[in-house]
Amino acid sequence: MFKNSNSVQNRRKLLQFIMFGFFKMSAAINGIALLIIFYFLVSRGWRAITWTFLTQPPIDSMTRGGILPCIVGTVCLSLGAIIVAIPIGVASAIYLNEYAFQGRILRIIRLGISNLAGVPSIVFGLFGLAFFVVYLKMGVSILAGALTLGVLTLPVIIGTTEEALRAVPKTYREASLGLGATKWQTIYRVVLPAALPGILTGGILGLSRAAGETAPIMFTAAVFFTPSLPSSVFDEIMALPYHIYVLATAGTNIEATRHLQYGTALVLIVLVLGLNLMAIIYRARLQKQH
Amino acid sequence: MTIHFQRELEKIKKMLLSLGAMVEERVRMAIKAVESRDANLAKKIIKSDYEIDEFEVELEEECLKILALYQPVAVDLRFLITVIKINNDLERIGDEAVNIAERVCIISKRKRLDIAFDYSLMAEKSEYMLKKSLDALVNMDVDLALRVCTLDDEVDNMLNKAYDVVKQAIGEHPDRISYLINLLLVSRHLERIADHATNIAEEVTYLIEGEIIRHREH
Amino acid sequence: MEKSLKIAIKELNFFYRDFKALTDVSLDVYAHEVTAFIGPSGCGKSTLLRCLNRMNDLISYIRIKGSIFLDDQNIYDPGMDVVSLRRRIGMVFQKPNPFPKSVFENVAYGLRVNGIKDKAYIAQQVETSLKAAALWDEVKDRIHESALGLSGGQQQRLCIARAMAVQPDVLLMDEPCSALDPIATQKIEELIHKLKKTYTIIIVTHNMQQAARVSDITAFFYLGKLIETDETDAIFTRPKLKQTEDYITGRFG
């Protein structure tokens, strides 16, 4: 039955070796891609990063000076988006997963949410323009932009929160209810704390997405140029991704501002990675507690 | 595992039945020895008793092993407990056969003196009870077992009669007291065999019904 | 001691959608006794246990007919407050399921959700419960560390302490030892013996020897029906019905 076992063994070993190598390489490509992008940005943009660049508004038709308004704008917009999206997203996920009757209507709602995640971001931009800016008369403002980005990140947050809630063992809920806790007490005291790391992951993903989007803020929050920092949520604002887009496509001197474009991109990447890192550290600390 | 357990129980049952057959054979030989005053046959019974003793120990160990390994409950538990008790009774019946054989050895050396007591009838009855109690076990027959229990009284009465007859004979032949006492003891041993057979029947009833009927009027 | 009726199950029928999981179950459970439910998987014994604290209510597609009286009060009355019912009937689950909180917070949880704020009382109640669960000596030095660091057997005793902290009348145990090693199992069984002075205990178990060891009354279920119930020693030495005997001697199916 096991004739030729030697040659068969060798063939199996070879196949194992090839497949393992293939998987290892695929995994490595991910890391390498990130490294290449980072190298690309750093090598071309590092000269632009100066104290002035980070702390001054742009001058001379944005060919010199800094990008402070853009940094402030992006931080405002993405944090605003998260502040809007997390409570609504988590609350809907709790409803869908804990309270709602598990039936056909719920499946349709879920389908809707996952389709919402697939809608192109420019469509969100147009929706924001029509609904927040024009219909609700918010004008082009941080508020309108943050709300638009919030709607954009909602599906991500609902999806990951539901995943996190589902991962909480059923026995926790039963134990809590068995002790005479109400449903809300069970969710608030047991389920949510246990799901928090997972929910935070959703927040991180949402935050990164919000910080990097250009299309949804183009019509709702961002402007070509404003030298002043915002004083209220109704002010319009500059943002990093939109600034890059502007410098690279519509600036007064595109070639001369190349290093500024790469510098801005570098700042954006570092900002997003920094936000992620903070959240990851916080999440790790939470998980360690349990 | 259950099949294995069932097989073990079957093995126990077979062992018990062969022990029963061995003991029955000894009792029959003992009775024959009494009837024929055959000292050689009696010696053969005495010599071969170790076989029964060894078999009893083997069977008991087998039961203990199953109790420890399978922790049986309900009918299986009752079966094993019953086997252990019947095993004990059978071994004692074997001993009674030896006791009878020993009496025969003594009697056969003396001059024959017949008394007005029919040993063959009593022996037949005791042997019958033993046989039927074992049949009740094999066929799980409660009615038969209960019938065996009622027979015990008849054998007891026979012993009383033997006692009276021997007492009278001692009065007539005061010089043969030792011989006559040995004769009385034979009937006493036969009565003990019937008692053990009754025990077996009672244990069979417990096995089947789950109720202990010992110490109760039949 | 006079036996007093604690729970009376009357003509209980239970449906999962169209599947009838329990048929006409009637059973009396007496105070300060351990009642064991045995039977093959899917016989309805866990379902019945979960009817007793209305844990089945969590599933939306079930239907229940019949009644269960706890101290003369029908727990399936429309007016019954399920939350306070569950406080009176504690439950211990198959797998140890301490919350990802400290040992102290696990035991205090039931008190806190029931609105008790008095810190001294909570601390005292936690200690009493842990002592009653024979766990205090093992955890008193790490009472504020995570409960997930305890061994499986300790976790299960913690769950028992947690259930006892709210002072229920009845403890339901759903195969409490199935995930534990023999030593931990033995400890839980000893604990059950000790606890029956205070509580009425109902235990579902797959381990027949365990039912024989810990319970006073054994109820045998098969295909959603209560086949036979009797004192445990009677069930395990001379059951009345052949079905029961076949099950406990392993001659099943």
Short mmCIF file of N, CA and C in Angstrom, two decimals, chain B residues 17 20 24 28 86 90 93 123-152 193-194 196-202 204-205 208:
data_model
loop_
_atom_site.label_atom_id
_atom_site.label_comp_id
_atom_site.label_asym_id
_atom_site.label_seq_id
_atom_site.Cartn_x
_atom_site.Cartn_y
_atom_site.Cartn_z
N LEU B 17 -22.13 -21.16 36.81
CA LEU B 17 -22.85 -22.38 36.46
C LEU B 17 -21.93 -23.59 36.53
N GLY B 20 -21.59 -24.44 40.07
CA GLY B 20 -22.82 -25.09 40.51
C GLY B 20 -22.83 -26.56 40.12
N GLU B 24 -22.91 -29.69 42.63
CA GLU B 24 -23.99 -30.67 42.51
C GLU B 24 -23.43 -32.09 42.42
N ARG B 28 -24.01 -35.23 44.95
CA ARG B 28 -24.51 -36.52 44.49
C ARG B 28 -23.56 -37.66 44.92
N ILE B 86 -24.08 -16.33 46.07
CA ILE B 86 -24.32 -17.72 45.65
C ILE B 86 -23.01 -18.49 45.63
N LEU B 90 -22.39 -21.90 47.44
CA LEU B 90 -21.97 -23.11 46.75
C LEU B 90 -20.73 -23.70 47.40
N ILE B 93 -21.75 -25.48 50.41
CA ILE B 93 -22.38 -26.76 50.09
C ILE B 93 -21.31 -27.81 49.80
N ALA B 123 -31.87 -36.99 51.30
CA ALA B 123 -30.80 -36.61 50.36
C ALA B 123 -31.40 -36.17 49.03
N GLU B 124 -32.40 -36.94 48.61
CA GLU B 124 -33.04 -36.63 47.34
C GLU B 124 -33.64 -35.22 47.38
N LYS B 125 -34.30 -34.92 48.51
CA LYS B 125 -34.97 -33.63 48.65
C LYS B 125 -33.93 -32.48 48.63
N SER B 126 -32.87 -32.64 49.39
CA SER B 126 -31.84 -31.60 49.44
C SER B 126 -31.22 -31.39 48.06
N GLU B 127 -30.92 -32.51 47.42
CA GLU B 127 -30.30 -32.43 46.10
C GLU B 127 -31.25 -31.75 45.11
N TYR B 128 -32.53 -32.12 45.24
CA TYR B 128 -33.55 -31.53 44.37
C TYR B 128 -33.58 -30.00 44.56
N MET B 129 -33.55 -29.58 45.85
CA MET B 129 -33.58 -28.14 46.12
C MET B 129 -32.38 -27.41 45.51
N LEU B 130 -31.20 -28.05 45.67
CA LEU B 130 -30.00 -27.44 45.09
C LEU B 130 -30.14 -27.31 43.58
N LYS B 131 -30.60 -28.38 42.97
CA LYS B 131 -30.71 -28.38 41.51
C LYS B 131 -31.71 -27.32 41.04
N LYS B 132 -32.85 -27.26 41.75
CA LYS B 132 -33.89 -26.32 41.33
C LYS B 132 -33.48 -24.87 41.58
N SER B 133 -32.74 -24.65 42.66
CA SER B 133 -32.31 -23.26 42.91
C SER B 133 -31.36 -22.79 41.80
N LEU B 134 -30.51 -23.71 41.35
CA LEU B 134 -29.62 -23.35 40.25
C LEU B 134 -30.40 -23.18 38.95
N ASP B 135 -31.41 -24.01 38.75
CA ASP B 135 -32.26 -23.84 37.57
C ASP B 135 -32.95 -22.48 37.60
N ALA B 136 -33.42 -22.09 38.80
CA ALA B 136 -34.09 -20.79 38.94
C ALA B 136 -33.13 -19.67 38.54
N LEU B 137 -31.86 -19.81 38.91
CA LEU B 137 -30.87 -18.81 38.53
C LEU B 137 -30.70 -18.77 37.02
N VAL B 138 -30.53 -19.96 36.42
CA VAL B 138 -30.29 -20.02 34.99
C VAL B 138 -31.46 -19.42 34.22
N ASN B 139 -32.68 -19.76 34.63
CA ASN B 139 -33.86 -19.33 33.87
C ASN B 139 -34.48 -18.05 34.42
N MET B 140 -33.85 -17.45 35.45
CA MET B 140 -34.39 -16.25 36.09
C MET B 140 -35.86 -16.47 36.44
N ASP B 141 -36.12 -17.60 37.12
CA ASP B 141 -37.49 -18.02 37.38
C ASP B 141 -37.83 -17.77 38.86
N VAL B 142 -38.59 -16.68 39.12
CA VAL B 142 -38.93 -16.33 40.50
C VAL B 142 -39.82 -17.40 41.13
N ASP B 143 -40.81 -17.90 40.38
CA ASP B 143 -41.75 -18.87 40.93
C ASP B 143 -41.02 -20.12 41.42
N LEU B 144 -40.11 -20.59 40.59
CA LEU B 144 -39.35 -21.78 40.95
C LEU B 144 -38.55 -21.51 42.23
N ALA B 145 -37.91 -20.31 42.27
CA ALA B 145 -37.10 -19.96 43.43
C ALA B 145 -37.96 -19.95 44.70
N LEU B 146 -39.16 -19.38 44.59
CA LEU B 146 -40.04 -19.32 45.76
C LEU B 146 -40.47 -20.73 46.18
N ARG B 147 -40.68 -21.62 45.18
CA ARG B 147 -41.05 -23.01 45.50
C ARG B 147 -39.93 -23.69 46.28
N VAL B 148 -38.69 -23.43 45.87
CA VAL B 148 -37.54 -24.01 46.56
C VAL B 148 -37.56 -23.58 48.03
N CYS B 149 -37.87 -22.28 48.25
CA CYS B 149 -37.88 -21.76 49.61
C CYS B 149 -38.88 -22.52 50.48
N THR B 150 -40.04 -22.84 49.90
CA THR B 150 -41.06 -23.52 50.71
C THR B 150 -40.64 -24.95 51.05
N LEU B 151 -39.79 -25.55 50.19
CA LEU B 151 -39.36 -26.94 50.43
C LEU B 151 -38.49 -27.05 51.68
N ASP B 152 -37.90 -25.92 52.08
CA ASP B 152 -36.94 -25.94 53.18
C ASP B 152 -37.59 -26.51 54.45
N ILE B 193 -27.25 -28.32 53.57
CA ILE B 193 -27.23 -28.17 52.10
C ILE B 193 -28.54 -27.55 51.62
N ALA B 194 -29.66 -28.06 52.23
CA ALA B 194 -30.97 -27.52 51.85
C ALA B 194 -31.06 -26.04 52.23
N HIS B 196 -28.57 -23.83 52.37
CA HIS B 196 -27.80 -23.05 51.39
C HIS B 196 -28.55 -22.95 50.06
N ALA B 197 -29.23 -24.06 49.71
CA ALA B 197 -30.03 -24.03 48.48
C ALA B 197 -31.14 -23.00 48.61
N THR B 198 -31.73 -22.91 49.82
CA THR B 198 -32.76 -21.91 50.06
C THR B 198 -32.18 -20.51 49.92
N ASN B 199 -30.98 -20.31 50.50
CA ASN B 199 -30.31 -19.02 50.34
C ASN B 199 -30.16 -18.66 48.87
N ILE B 200 -29.70 -19.62 48.11
CA ILE B 200 -29.50 -19.35 46.68
C ILE B 200 -30.82 -18.91 46.04
N ALA B 201 -31.89 -19.63 46.40
CA ALA B 201 -33.20 -19.29 45.83
C ALA B 201 -33.60 -17.88 46.24
N GLU B 202 -33.35 -17.52 47.50
CA GLU B 202 -33.69 -16.17 47.96
C GLU B 202 -32.88 -15.12 47.20
N VAL B 204 -31.68 -15.42 44.23
CA VAL B 204 -32.21 -15.32 42.86
C VAL B 204 -33.44 -14.41 42.84
N THR B 205 -34.27 -14.53 43.89
CA THR B 205 -35.45 -13.66 43.96
C THR B 205 -35.02 -12.19 44.06
N ILE B 208 -33.90 -10.87 40.73
CA ILE B 208 -34.95 -10.57 39.75
C ILE B 208 -35.84 -9.43 40.21
#
